[in-house]
Structure formats: C-alpha cells, structure tokens
XYZ file of C-alpha atoms in Angstrom:
666
model
C 19.678 19.159 31.842
C 17.804 22.312 30.933
C 14.444 22.479 29.241
C 14.747 23.864 25.743
C 11.001 24.597 25.432
C 8.993 26.375 28.101
C 5.663 25.409 26.570
C 4.424 22.564 24.408
C 3.045 23.711 21.075
C 0.692 21.176 19.516
C 0.124 21.152 15.768
C -2.586 18.761 14.636
C -1.739 19.197 10.943
C -4.321 17.085 9.110
C -5.090 14.662 11.931
C -8.749 13.864 12.514
C -10.531 14.435 15.808
C -10.797 10.672 16.174
C -7.030 10.238 15.857
C -6.433 12.996 18.398
C -8.825 11.383 20.868
C -7.367 7.917 20.249
C -3.943 9.315 21.141
C -5.428 10.865 24.271
C -6.952 7.590 25.438
C -3.771 5.736 24.597
C -1.752 8.292 26.561
C -4.123 8.126 29.510
C -3.966 4.342 29.907
C -0.288 3.989 30.962
C -0.613 7.039 33.245
C -3.592 5.523 35.042
C -1.825 2.157 35.258
C 1.155 3.891 36.879
C -1.096 5.630 39.391
C -2.618 2.262 40.286
C 0.762 0.528 40.502
C 2.114 3.157 42.884
C -0.855 2.525 45.192
C -0.322 -1.234 44.969
C 3.388 -0.759 45.681
C 2.635 1.133 48.869
C 0.176 -1.615 49.826
C 2.874 -4.241 49.315
C 0.902 -5.962 46.568
C 3.678 -5.514 43.983
C 7.393 -5.581 44.758
C 8.931 -2.994 42.431
C 7.977 -0.389 39.859
C 9.990 1.316 37.122
C 8.263 4.543 36.276
C 7.834 6.198 32.906
C 5.873 9.077 34.389
C 6.516 12.139 32.256
C 7.859 10.151 29.304
C 4.624 8.537 28.087
C 4.265 10.666 24.954
C 7.334 9.076 23.366
C 6.008 5.534 23.637
C 2.511 6.477 22.544
C 3.668 8.614 19.634
C 5.983 5.863 18.392
C 3.607 2.922 18.771
C 0.872 4.678 16.825
C 3.216 6.009 14.142
C 4.455 2.670 12.819
C 2.664 -0.342 11.415
C 1.352 -2.998 13.796
C 3.522 -5.704 12.240
C 6.737 -3.697 12.626
C 8.949 -4.601 15.561
C 9.510 -2.348 18.555
C 12.229 -3.035 21.135
C 11.289 -1.045 24.261
C 12.953 -0.381 27.599
C 11.514 -0.438 31.107
C 9.951 3.040 30.878
C 7.944 2.236 27.781
C 4.727 0.886 29.293
C 2.875 2.692 26.508
C 4.466 0.446 23.887
C 2.926 -2.597 25.527
C -0.483 -1.027 26.085
C -0.356 0.597 22.643
C 0.100 -2.811 21.048
C -3.036 -3.977 22.899
C -1.351 -6.601 25.030
C -4.066 -8.044 27.306
C -3.741 -6.137 30.557
C -4.524 -9.175 32.684
C -1.467 -10.924 31.216
C 0.630 -7.794 31.634
C -0.387 -7.501 35.287
C 0.248 -11.223 35.800
C 3.705 -10.606 34.368
C 4.264 -7.850 36.938
C 3.078 -10.251 39.656
C 5.285 -13.145 38.564
C 2.324 -15.379 37.772
C 2.158 -18.314 35.388
C 0.001 -16.554 32.800
C 2.536 -13.752 32.538
C 4.721 -13.760 29.470
C 7.715 -15.243 31.324
C 5.805 -17.664 33.601
C 7.275 -15.928 36.640
C 10.862 -16.234 35.400
C 11.582 -12.576 34.709
C 10.293 -9.260 35.886
C 8.125 -6.389 34.613
C 9.009 -5.503 31.019
C 11.715 -8.118 30.478
C 9.776 -10.092 27.902
C 8.746 -10.150 24.304
C 5.713 -11.191 22.328
C 6.125 -12.083 18.682
C 2.333 -11.858 18.263
C 2.574 -8.189 19.239
C 5.920 -7.583 17.477
C 7.633 -6.598 20.708
C 11.068 -7.746 21.852
C 11.715 -6.839 25.472
C 14.930 -5.827 27.126
C 17.397 -7.421 29.482
C 18.797 -5.424 32.383
C 22.015 -4.687 30.501
C 20.077 -2.284 28.225
C 22.489 -1.803 25.314
C 22.211 -5.282 23.725
C 18.730 -4.354 22.454
C 20.167 -2.215 19.673
C 21.950 -5.111 17.985
C 18.828 -7.270 18.069
C 17.013 -4.490 16.238
C 19.825 -4.547 13.671
C 19.228 -8.258 13.102
C 15.480 -7.827 12.678
C 16.071 -4.991 10.234
C 18.635 -7.076 8.349
C 16.025 -9.822 8.017
C 13.609 -7.266 6.547
C 16.201 -6.249 3.986
C 17.092 -9.831 3.090
C 13.411 -10.687 2.681
C 12.795 -7.462 0.722
C 10.127 -6.399 3.194
C 9.523 -2.663 3.340
C 9.524 -2.494 7.121
C 11.115 -0.359 9.789
C 12.283 -1.440 13.253
C 12.248 0.905 16.250
C 14.536 0.398 19.241
C 14.730 2.456 22.414
C 17.701 3.506 24.527
C 18.046 5.784 27.481
C 20.717 8.439 27.590
C 22.511 6.485 30.318
C 22.626 3.289 28.276
C 24.221 5.229 25.429
C 27.499 5.136 27.345
C 27.725 1.388 26.766
C 29.822 -0.081 23.982
C 26.716 -1.854 22.697
C 25.264 1.531 21.773
C 28.221 2.310 19.539
C 28.302 -1.160 18.006
C 24.565 -1.157 17.324
C 24.611 2.205 15.556
C 27.806 1.437 13.655
C 26.559 -1.866 12.218
C 23.221 -0.307 11.260
C 24.990 2.548 9.484
C 27.461 0.329 7.621
C 24.743 -2.083 6.476
C 22.141 0.662 5.864
C 19.562 -1.042 8.030
C 16.037 0.390 8.384
C 16.200 1.120 12.117
C 14.995 4.132 14.075
C 17.102 4.485 17.214
C 15.052 6.453 19.756
C 17.125 7.877 22.594
C 14.988 9.057 25.488
C 17.155 11.886 26.755
C 15.738 12.346 30.244
C 18.796 13.841 31.890
C 19.787 11.064 34.266
C 21.109 7.522 34.366
C 19.598 6.579 37.719
C 21.153 9.431 39.786
C 24.042 10.268 37.452
C 23.327 13.432 35.446
C 24.025 13.608 31.730
C 27.070 15.854 32.211
C 28.738 12.956 34.031
C 27.714 10.460 31.327
C 28.920 12.287 28.219
C 30.540 15.553 27.172
C 28.199 16.553 24.338
C 24.902 18.385 24.743
C 22.643 16.621 22.286
C 22.564 13.183 20.703
C 21.991 14.809 17.344
C 25.704 15.671 17.519
C 26.511 11.946 17.385
C 24.618 11.011 14.234
C 27.048 12.522 11.701
C 29.910 10.579 13.281
C 28.177 7.381 12.209
C 27.196 8.736 8.814
C 23.629 8.778 10.112
C 20.872 11.364 10.061
C 19.860 12.611 13.478
C 16.640 14.355 14.508
C 15.774 16.044 17.805
C 12.179 16.235 19.017
C 10.316 17.391 22.101
C 9.523 14.013 23.623
C 6.690 15.338 25.802
C 4.696 16.442 22.756
C 2.779 13.391 21.603
C 1.809 14.966 18.271
C 5.386 15.938 17.462
C 6.595 12.434 18.287
C 3.809 10.831 16.258
C 4.240 13.016 13.168
C 8.055 12.805 13.193
C 8.259 9.038 13.582
C 5.478 8.461 11.062
C 7.254 10.590 8.449
C 10.652 8.972 9.099
C 9.219 5.464 8.981
C 7.482 6.105 5.663
C 10.734 7.379 4.195
C 12.901 4.569 5.591
C 10.621 1.856 4.207
C 11.452 3.017 0.684
C 14.975 4.282 1.320
C 16.410 1.894 3.946
C 18.844 3.470 6.379
C 19.109 4.084 10.124
C 18.121 7.349 11.766
C 18.902 8.525 15.282
C 16.016 10.301 17.042
C 16.712 12.206 20.238
C 13.552 12.679 22.290
C 13.980 15.314 24.975
C 12.005 14.419 28.079
C 12.285 14.034 31.833
C 11.667 11.257 34.316
C 9.453 12.682 37.066
C 9.875 9.793 39.491
C 12.803 7.670 40.662
C 14.795 5.269 38.523
C 12.679 2.743 40.350
C 10.283 3.901 42.986
C 12.487 3.105 45.989
C 15.360 5.319 44.781
C 13.372 8.553 44.861
C 14.410 11.842 43.205
C 16.254 13.745 45.961
C 19.295 14.072 43.701
C 17.288 16.192 41.201
C 17.258 20.008 41.775
C 13.743 21.085 42.654
C 13.730 23.859 40.075
C 14.464 21.336 37.341
C 11.600 19.144 38.542
C 9.270 22.132 38.596
C 10.245 23.245 35.081
C 9.655 19.834 33.577
C 6.509 19.357 35.621
C 5.012 22.219 33.638
C 5.656 20.183 30.489
C 3.750 17.103 31.654
C 2.730 15.295 28.442
C -0.643 14.168 29.749
C -1.837 17.421 31.302
C -0.644 19.580 28.411
C -2.187 17.430 25.713
C -5.454 17.199 27.618
C -5.527 21.001 27.989
C -4.843 21.410 24.258
C -7.737 19.114 23.322
C -10.101 20.889 25.712
C -9.118 24.313 24.466
C -9.548 23.188 20.851
C -13.041 21.928 21.621
C -12.131 18.341 20.792
C -12.394 16.963 24.334
C -15.478 17.953 26.289
C -16.188 16.999 29.887
C -18.581 14.220 28.963
C -16.090 12.583 26.599
C -13.295 13.055 29.121
C -15.318 11.394 31.860
C -16.326 8.527 29.579
C -12.727 7.833 28.520
C -11.496 7.977 32.104
C -14.241 5.641 33.265
C -13.491 3.204 30.454
C -9.764 3.213 31.243
C -10.357 2.822 34.990
C -12.738 -0.114 34.483
C -10.385 -1.786 32.019
C -7.531 -1.581 34.520
C -9.579 -2.764 37.495
C -11.112 -5.683 35.589
C -7.681 -6.843 34.453
C -6.263 -6.484 37.974
C -9.078 -8.582 39.385
C -8.173 -11.383 36.980
C -4.449 -11.096 37.683
C -4.808 -10.997 41.464
C -7.155 -13.991 41.400
C -4.441 -16.118 39.839
C -2.709 -18.567 42.152
C 0.921 -18.218 43.117
C 3.074 -20.447 40.923
C 3.556 -23.970 42.237
C 7.212 -24.808 41.449
C 7.846 -27.788 39.204
C 11.425 -28.779 38.412
C 10.584 -30.564 35.180
C 8.583 -27.599 33.879
C 11.483 -25.280 34.605
C 14.080 -27.462 32.940
C 12.078 -28.284 29.823
C 11.939 -24.621 28.743
C 15.683 -24.024 28.952
C 15.970 -25.192 25.334
C 13.600 -24.867 22.409
C 11.954 -28.220 21.616
C 14.025 -30.294 19.203
C 14.323 -34.014 18.598
C 17.380 -34.813 16.556
C 17.076 -37.322 13.740
C 20.623 -38.401 12.950
C 21.361 -38.386 9.225
C 23.738 -41.116 8.084
C 25.846 -40.916 4.925
C 24.964 -43.181 2.035
C 26.528 -46.649 2.258
C 27.551 -46.351 -1.377
C 28.659 -42.745 -1.098
C 32.073 -41.399 -1.954
C 34.668 -40.857 0.747
C 37.529 -38.412 0.347
C 40.617 -37.505 2.345
C 39.920 -34.236 4.114
C 41.800 -32.167 6.609
C 39.958 -30.792 9.617
C 39.714 -27.371 7.963
C 38.238 -28.923 4.815
C 35.683 -30.934 6.777
C 34.443 -27.818 8.579
C 34.248 -25.910 5.309
C 32.449 -28.856 3.678
C 29.814 -29.008 6.426
C 29.314 -25.260 6.307
C 28.917 -25.311 2.522
C 26.369 -28.142 2.626
C 24.399 -26.416 5.386
C 24.310 -23.234 3.290
C 22.846 -25.284 0.442
C 20.370 -27.010 2.760
C 19.160 -23.810 4.458
C 18.541 -20.827 2.149
C 17.807 -18.794 5.282
C 21.271 -19.408 6.791
C 23.350 -16.216 7.056
C 27.109 -16.216 7.753
C 28.648 -13.261 9.592
C 32.199 -12.603 10.704
C 35.309 -10.528 10.256
C 37.036 -11.079 6.900
C 34.873 -14.072 5.943
C 33.859 -12.613 2.570
C 36.278 -12.341 -0.333
C 39.223 -13.045 1.971
C 37.625 -16.321 3.079
C 38.368 -15.866 6.783
C 41.777 -15.877 8.408
C 41.786 -19.690 8.275
C 40.185 -19.800 4.786
C 37.179 -21.851 5.891
C 34.779 -19.617 3.933
C 37.033 -19.272 0.902
C 34.805 -19.126 -2.174
C 31.577 -18.822 -0.190
C 30.844 -15.227 -1.141
C 31.213 -16.010 -4.856
C 28.813 -18.948 -4.508
C 26.220 -17.666 -2.050
C 26.470 -13.890 -2.417
C 27.353 -10.963 -0.195
C 23.924 -10.872 1.468
C 24.418 -14.336 2.956
C 28.200 -14.217 3.504
C 28.682 -10.961 5.343
C 31.900 -9.263 6.306
C 31.308 -7.483 9.595
C 32.840 -4.537 11.437
C 34.864 -5.403 14.537
C 31.653 -5.497 16.582
C 31.418 -8.957 18.141
C 28.594 -8.031 20.494
C 26.506 -6.381 17.796
C 26.969 -9.259 15.366
C 25.910 -11.827 17.963
C 22.914 -9.667 18.811
C 22.108 -9.321 15.122
C 22.121 -13.107 14.931
C 19.412 -13.169 17.589
C 17.439 -10.579 15.647
C 17.676 -12.757 12.551
C 16.431 -15.726 14.578
C 13.397 -13.737 15.718
C 12.534 -13.351 12.041
C 13.008 -17.063 11.290
C 16.558 -16.996 9.953
C 19.504 -19.161 10.953
C 22.928 -17.621 11.417
C 26.543 -18.504 11.937
C 28.810 -16.017 13.662
C 32.523 -16.670 13.276
C 34.756 -15.423 16.030
C 38.035 -14.744 14.268
C 39.662 -16.246 17.370
C 37.734 -17.721 20.282
C 39.534 -15.266 22.572
C 37.624 -12.368 20.990
C 34.273 -13.735 22.133
C 34.778 -11.905 25.414
C 33.562 -8.750 23.643
C 30.258 -10.519 22.961
C 30.079 -12.517 26.190
C 26.987 -10.732 27.465
C 24.996 -11.419 24.309
C 25.784 -15.135 24.535
C 25.224 -15.840 28.221
C 22.393 -13.388 28.892
C 20.528 -13.120 25.595
C 21.113 -16.224 23.491
C 21.227 -18.625 26.437
C 18.272 -17.277 28.433
C 15.748 -16.011 25.920
C 13.870 -19.269 25.384
C 13.618 -19.960 29.104
C 12.420 -16.404 29.665
C 9.737 -16.004 27.015
C 9.923 -18.850 24.547
C 11.949 -17.276 21.737
C 14.667 -19.539 20.344
C 18.121 -18.342 19.301
C 19.014 -20.247 16.124
C 22.698 -19.345 16.098
C 25.960 -21.266 15.759
C 29.032 -19.428 17.046
C 32.219 -20.869 15.558
C 35.173 -20.639 17.929
C 38.711 -21.200 16.556
C 40.461 -22.130 19.771
C 43.517 -23.556 21.450
C 47.259 -23.168 21.924
C 50.310 -24.858 20.471
C 51.019 -22.264 17.790
C 53.056 -19.735 19.808
C 50.349 -17.121 19.415
C 50.391 -15.760 22.963
C 47.723 -14.985 25.565
C 45.018 -13.532 23.291
C 45.019 -15.937 20.349
C 45.453 -19.227 22.221
C 42.959 -19.506 25.057
C 40.738 -22.495 25.676
C 37.599 -20.792 26.947
C 34.920 -23.468 26.621
C 34.527 -23.585 30.417
C 33.360 -19.956 30.392
C 30.146 -21.160 28.768
C 29.855 -24.673 30.241
C 28.256 -23.179 33.362
C 25.487 -21.424 31.389
C 22.148 -23.232 30.974
C 20.573 -22.726 27.572
C 23.730 -23.155 25.487
C 24.939 -26.243 23.677
C 28.672 -26.817 23.217
C 30.386 -29.170 20.797
C 34.125 -29.704 20.333
C 35.188 -32.199 17.626
C 38.582 -33.915 17.628
C 38.649 -35.226 14.049
C 37.390 -34.356 10.546
C 34.466 -36.813 10.570
C 33.052 -35.403 13.788
C 33.839 -31.839 12.739
C 31.555 -32.025 9.723
C 28.834 -34.083 11.373
C 28.622 -31.968 14.519
C 28.559 -28.709 12.559
C 25.705 -29.953 10.408
C 23.882 -31.145 13.515
C 24.309 -27.744 15.163
C 22.676 -25.997 12.222
C 19.699 -28.364 12.312
C 19.018 -27.566 15.968
C 17.144 -24.277 16.631
C 19.114 -23.690 19.848
C 22.310 -21.630 20.337
C 25.582 -23.526 19.835
C 29.210 -22.839 20.565
C 31.268 -24.853 18.087
C 34.904 -25.124 19.148
C 37.458 -25.979 16.496
C 41.125 -26.340 17.424
C 43.369 -24.247 15.185
C 46.319 -26.611 15.523
C 44.210 -29.439 14.101
C 43.054 -27.531 11.009
C 45.801 -28.758 8.723
C 47.538 -31.389 10.849
C 44.676 -33.911 11.172
C 43.229 -35.690 8.124
C 40.842 -38.572 7.562
C 38.664 -40.134 4.915
C 35.153 -38.822 5.425
C 31.931 -38.982 3.369
C 31.246 -36.347 0.760
C 27.551 -36.819 1.617
C 25.693 -34.634 4.068
C 25.465 -36.334 7.482
C 25.073 -35.477 11.157
C 26.346 -36.874 14.449
C 24.271 -37.331 17.561
C 24.662 -34.348 19.831
C 25.232 -35.308 23.465
C 26.831 -38.644 22.601
C 30.483 -39.430 23.381
C 32.580 -41.890 21.372
C 35.430 -44.241 22.244
C 38.496 -43.249 20.246
C 40.374 -46.240 21.618
C 39.344 -49.293 23.628
C 41.307 -50.746 26.551
C 40.831 -52.281 29.978
C 43.386 -50.867 32.425
C 42.067 -47.359 32.874
C 39.821 -44.707 31.325
C 40.879 -41.362 29.872
C 38.028 -38.885 29.397
C 38.876 -35.959 27.186
C 37.927 -33.931 24.115
C 39.467 -31.849 21.342
C 43.253 -31.909 21.179
C 43.269 -33.941 24.378
C 42.150 -36.978 22.372
C 45.358 -36.903 20.322
C 47.550 -36.326 23.373
C 45.874 -39.285 25.074
C 46.364 -41.570 22.061
C 50.038 -40.619 21.912
C 50.537 -41.079 25.659
C 49.029 -44.564 25.896
C 51.069 -45.621 22.871
C 54.306 -44.326 24.398
C 53.544 -45.951 27.758
C 52.072 -49.126 26.251
C 48.872 -48.800 28.297
C 45.591 -50.488 27.412
C 43.094 -47.708 27.982
C 39.628 -46.557 27.055
C 39.879 -43.075 25.522
C 36.454 -41.497 25.670
C 36.044 -38.473 23.421
C 33.158 -36.409 24.817
C 32.554 -34.543 21.521
C 29.621 -32.707 23.115
C 30.428 -30.742 26.270
C 26.939 -29.444 26.941
C 24.939 -31.595 27.409
C 27.636 -34.150 28.164
C 27.187 -37.921 27.978
C 26.817 -39.176 31.563
C 25.879 -42.673 30.446
C 29.094 -43.250 28.477
C 31.196 -41.786 31.266
C 29.647 -44.130 33.808
C 30.062 -47.076 31.456
C 33.810 -46.620 31.014
C 34.352 -45.959 34.735
C 32.505 -49.170 35.615
C 34.614 -51.046 33.097
C 38.121 -50.009 34.238
C 37.705 -48.620 37.775
C 40.415 -46.012 37.135
C 39.781 -42.681 35.447
C 41.653 -39.521 34.555
C 40.290 -36.441 32.844
C 42.448 -34.457 30.416
C 41.757 -31.042 28.930
C 43.830 -28.259 27.417
C 42.104 -25.573 29.454
C 43.670 -24.376 32.701
C 43.227 -26.966 35.431
C 41.287 -24.903 37.969
C 37.595 -24.587 37.191
C 37.849 -26.565 33.977
C 35.192 -28.907 32.631
C 37.147 -31.824 34.057
C 36.504 -30.580 37.586
C 32.733 -30.874 37.152
C 32.840 -34.283 35.495
C 35.334 -35.682 37.994
C 33.113 -34.454 40.832
C 30.161 -36.183 39.187
C 32.150 -39.433 38.890
C 33.104 -39.266 42.568
C 29.472 -38.762 43.546
C 27.810 -41.254 41.204
C 30.462 -43.897 40.487
C 32.338 -44.125 43.782
C 31.611 -47.825 44.312
C 33.209 -48.699 40.966
C 36.494 -46.848 41.581
C 39.796 -48.572 42.353
C 41.789 -45.345 42.545
C 41.244 -41.631 43.135
C 39.710 -39.751 40.215
C 42.502 -37.745 38.615
C 42.633 -34.839 36.183
C 45.214 -32.844 34.324
C 45.095 -29.573 32.468
C 47.228 -26.611 31.552
C 48.909 -24.404 34.123
C 46.841 -21.801 35.899
C 48.508 -18.976 34.014
C 47.708 -17.091 30.816
C 48.953 -18.829 27.672
C 52.575 -17.699 27.129
C 54.052 -16.722 23.767
C 57.543 -18.280 23.792
C 57.423 -21.890 22.493
C 59.350 -23.296 25.452
C 57.037 -21.581 27.920
C 53.964 -22.683 25.969
C 55.214 -26.281 25.972
C 55.535 -26.105 29.750
C 52.076 -24.516 30.016
C 50.343 -27.338 28.146
C 49.587 -30.547 30.109
C 51.188 -33.114 27.792
C 54.190 -34.120 29.936
C 52.389 -33.765 33.261
C 49.569 -35.919 31.910
C 51.972 -38.756 31.073
C 53.404 -38.666 34.574
C 49.976 -38.727 36.175
C 48.842 -41.491 33.832
C 51.707 -43.688 35.003
C 50.831 -43.002 38.638
C 47.203 -43.890 38.038
C 48.169 -47.173 36.346
C 50.366 -48.156 39.289
C 47.804 -47.250 41.934
C-alpha cells in the first residue's frame, strides 16, 4: 500500500480554536493510553493489546462529527470511539483487566462490549457481523422516523468476508442511513491488501452497490471530522448508506505480540511521517493555537486522568467465580405468565400451517414493534404461504421482503432489538440457516451474557424430510443449536402447540429458534382456540399415556411414535418435549420412574442428536429406575437423499418399530 499524500494539509474552515483544541485533547488521550498499555504489557500487568497507533484520527474525527445519541459500532483499533464517548476510564481499564466492574464482568476481552448509555455496540472477533447490526439500528431509525445516522467500522481485511457484502447490499436496497467506514490500513494481520482484493480503492466498490463512496485521508483529523459531519447532516434528511474509505496505516502489530517484521521499512517510514498526532500538534503550534503552556496543561490533565483511572482499576479484586452468577446472565430476565384461552371462546379446525399463521398474525397485532423479515414473505406470502395477506394488513415496513442475505437479516434483527424492536426472521428452509450460523451462535446467543443486551428475535425454521426434497431442503438441524447456551428452541408437533409456542416465543425477549415441520403443515389438523394464548416454554406434554415403556420424542417423532404403539399394541407413555432448550428434566424423570424402560426417537441423524444428550442424562440420573438399557433411534448418518425409496430408508420409522419391540421384550 502506497501513501497517496506525502504531507497532511489541515484546513480549519470555520472551526473555532476551542473545537480545534478539543480535538487535540481527544486525539491525545487514546495515544497516551496506548503508550501506558504498552508499558503495562511489558510489565506483564495486562495480557494483550490491539493497537490503533497511527489510526487515531479516524475514530476521533468520527466520534466528534456525529450526535452523541447516534450509534457507533467500532472495531478493536477504535479506542478513540470509547474515550470520545466519555466512557469512564476506570471501567474501560477494568474491562481490559477482566474485572467485575468492566462492561462484560470479565467474560470478554478489550473492546468486545457495548454500552447502550454511550450508544456504542462493540464487535465480536468475526468482524464482519457488525455491519448487519448497524443496518438493523438504522432500520429502526427509519421505522421510528428518527433523523439519525449510524456509523459502523470495518477494516480492509474484514471486507473480504461475506458479511461485508451482505451488510452493504441490505443497506443499499433498503436505503438505510448508515455510514460504512473502512479503515484501509494496508494489512489484514500480515496479509497485504494485494492478497486480500484486486482493486486499489474501496471507492471503486460503492457504485456496484448503488452507493456513494468517498475517500479521505484518515490521518487528517480535520478532514475526517468535516467529511463525516457533512455526510451525517445530509443522510439525516436524505436517508441512504455511504461508503467512506479512510486511508491510514497501522504502525504496530495486529496485536502487540505479532510485531511488524512483514512490513517493508520504507513503507513504515513513509507513513510514520504522516503520524496523525504529531502532524496535528505541529499544525496547531504553527497556527498559534497551541502554545507550550496549553500543551503542557493538556498533557498533564490527560496523564493524571489515565493514572487515576488505572489506580482504581488495579485496586479492584480479581473476580471470585460464582456459578449461579454466570448462569443467570446467559438469558435476559423473563418470567413467563402463561395466557390461557377463554373458556367460552370459539374453537376452529386449523391445519398446522394455519395455526402458525394465526399466532403470527395475533402477535403482530399485539406488538406494534414486531417486524417480520424473510425471503418472499411479502406479497407472495412466503413459499409456504404462512404470511399470505400480512403485507396488505400490516404494511411493507413491518412485513419485509429481504435479499438473499441470511446473515445480514439475522444481524439486522439484533440491531432492531438494540433499539427496542422485536423481529421474526423466516428462514425459507431451515437448511439455509447455515449462511447465518455465526450471527445466531456468536451474536444472538452470547450478547446478553457478554454485556447485558438482549436479542429479541424469533427465527422460524421450516424443517424436516419426507417430501423428497433432497439434502438441502430436508435437514433436521436443531442439534446444531442445542449445544449453544443463550438460545431457546421450541419444536411443536401439533397445531395447538404451534400457535401457543410461537406466541410464547414472541413474548420472551430472548432469541428463539422455532422449528416447524414442513410435512405437518397441511397434513395435521386440530380444533384450536381462535383466542390468543401461550404455552409454557420448557414444559413437555404427554401425547399418550401408558405403562409398559416410555417414548421421548418431539416434532414428527410424536406422530411416528403414536402410529408405532398402535400398530404394535403397546401401552406406552409418549412424552412430547415441545421445548428442546431448556428441556423438561422433571417430566423426563417422571416417565422413566413410571415405566422403567425408555427409548428416544428423533428425525435427526442418530449420531450427536439431541437424544444422545438426554439418554446420557437418563443413564446418569435415573439409573436406579431402569429395567432395560436406554435406547434411541434416529435417521441414518448420511445426508438426506432425494429418491423417495432412499429417503424412506433414511428415516427411522421402521428401525424404530424394531427397536421398540426389542425394548418391550427386554
């Protein structure tokens, strides 16, 4: 990466001396913090440091250019965003130290946190997902008719991720008021830009998204400030995204231990001459704005502020681990109050698909801040017609067709949640969730545990085989998420539960995966209440009562179990879990105690399925009540085949009957 400017030319325009000096002090603070952190790192008093040395002018210019109540989504080189928003330094240093008064209570590192009070949403290590969250915040501004702009940062390395494309594309299509700031510093860790992408400047990318793009000298704090301020003022009144490329250079390692030996010395020397701090200081001195007395006073003030905050942070005790405290923050606080239908209410025959649609419709009426997003869910009504008529009733703002950007739409849902909205994201098929897997397991699931922000999102997952749809429209992938703390998973087997569990999911401010079996949409019907009602999350239900053995299952497995015990004339408890996370240990133990014989059935592949965990739990906690080995059955450990005969063999129906007979005879 070559420098395009050999000197920094500062133009104060109509800025006052006070503003110029405020920018100087604000620029000095993160530089002095870095100097102190590097000393502490060498002393072994902190464990790691991600440097923004040489890039400070971008953060400082941006944070001062926008309004204090506008959101910024920084990366790990944007210390100046945090200091510029006046986050108490003692808390920031406690965060670096992994102390309890840090923003993540010792659960995450350095800049991996947010603070709604300061309108900052911090990153996760995967970098790219930030852009979609900014989209969601900006969408909330548009829906609320707030004239606000959102700023999100990306490095040039992170721009290679698919999340970068998805984030920009969604913002462009929906005309969201987002400024995407790309800090083009020449390297992604040690990989130079020429090995990351084939273009020269990010301004070349903007037109491809139908987006304006602006290039600025990122080491010039006045240029950054004036450019962002002007763009933000424009965007507030004419909402749209803009891509800003800030040319800069990272003067230290990706993190301090990695060093900079891979950087040509001449390149380091050239950019060293463009140091944002030294050049701006020289400009102020030459212009007669910064005299020695003022300079000394500002430096003394900054030094004392840092040292005082460090004294407080270092005096804090190391965290004393507490299991209950750790577990209680995995989910946002919520105490469900089950809503029962009226005793005199009207019941109507509804198919599974109708019950889901009914619950979704009633939740849209109940929550004016509920936004639906998904591919083809608008006028088309979704591929399974669950949202048919919704756009006409609730409008295009609340029932939103989306680009094929699963990751960005899930991230946008989190952004909406940050602004107090609820959202539903429909995966056209559950298989496609793999594109958004990172957002679910690393953002939605972990954000409350990390820094107390809930993710009020329901992800609907049309799932399951039996329709000869092949490997990518038939998977049962609930076990992918079962292992992830912070998520809740429900999987109804009948219309009554389908409506009640969906309504319950929307009431809860935590992230849900709502699995709905495609083969049950129009094949299963029941009389259910027209009234709004909910079902207790985390509570299983007996679909059938017997005394010879227990079948634990969920989803389509309930219907296979009912058919099997009828064919074999077996008296069996059939326990429908309904909620997979958290699952109902009490009901499982109760049925095992009652019959002494238990088999678990699920449609998912046998190995690593949910049945494996629950059967292991039964063996550990219910061993003394067992009269036979704990058994389980699932689909073959292969992808789901397309041909009907192969799919029939893949599914566990026949093998389950055989194993059921063996268990009965044991």
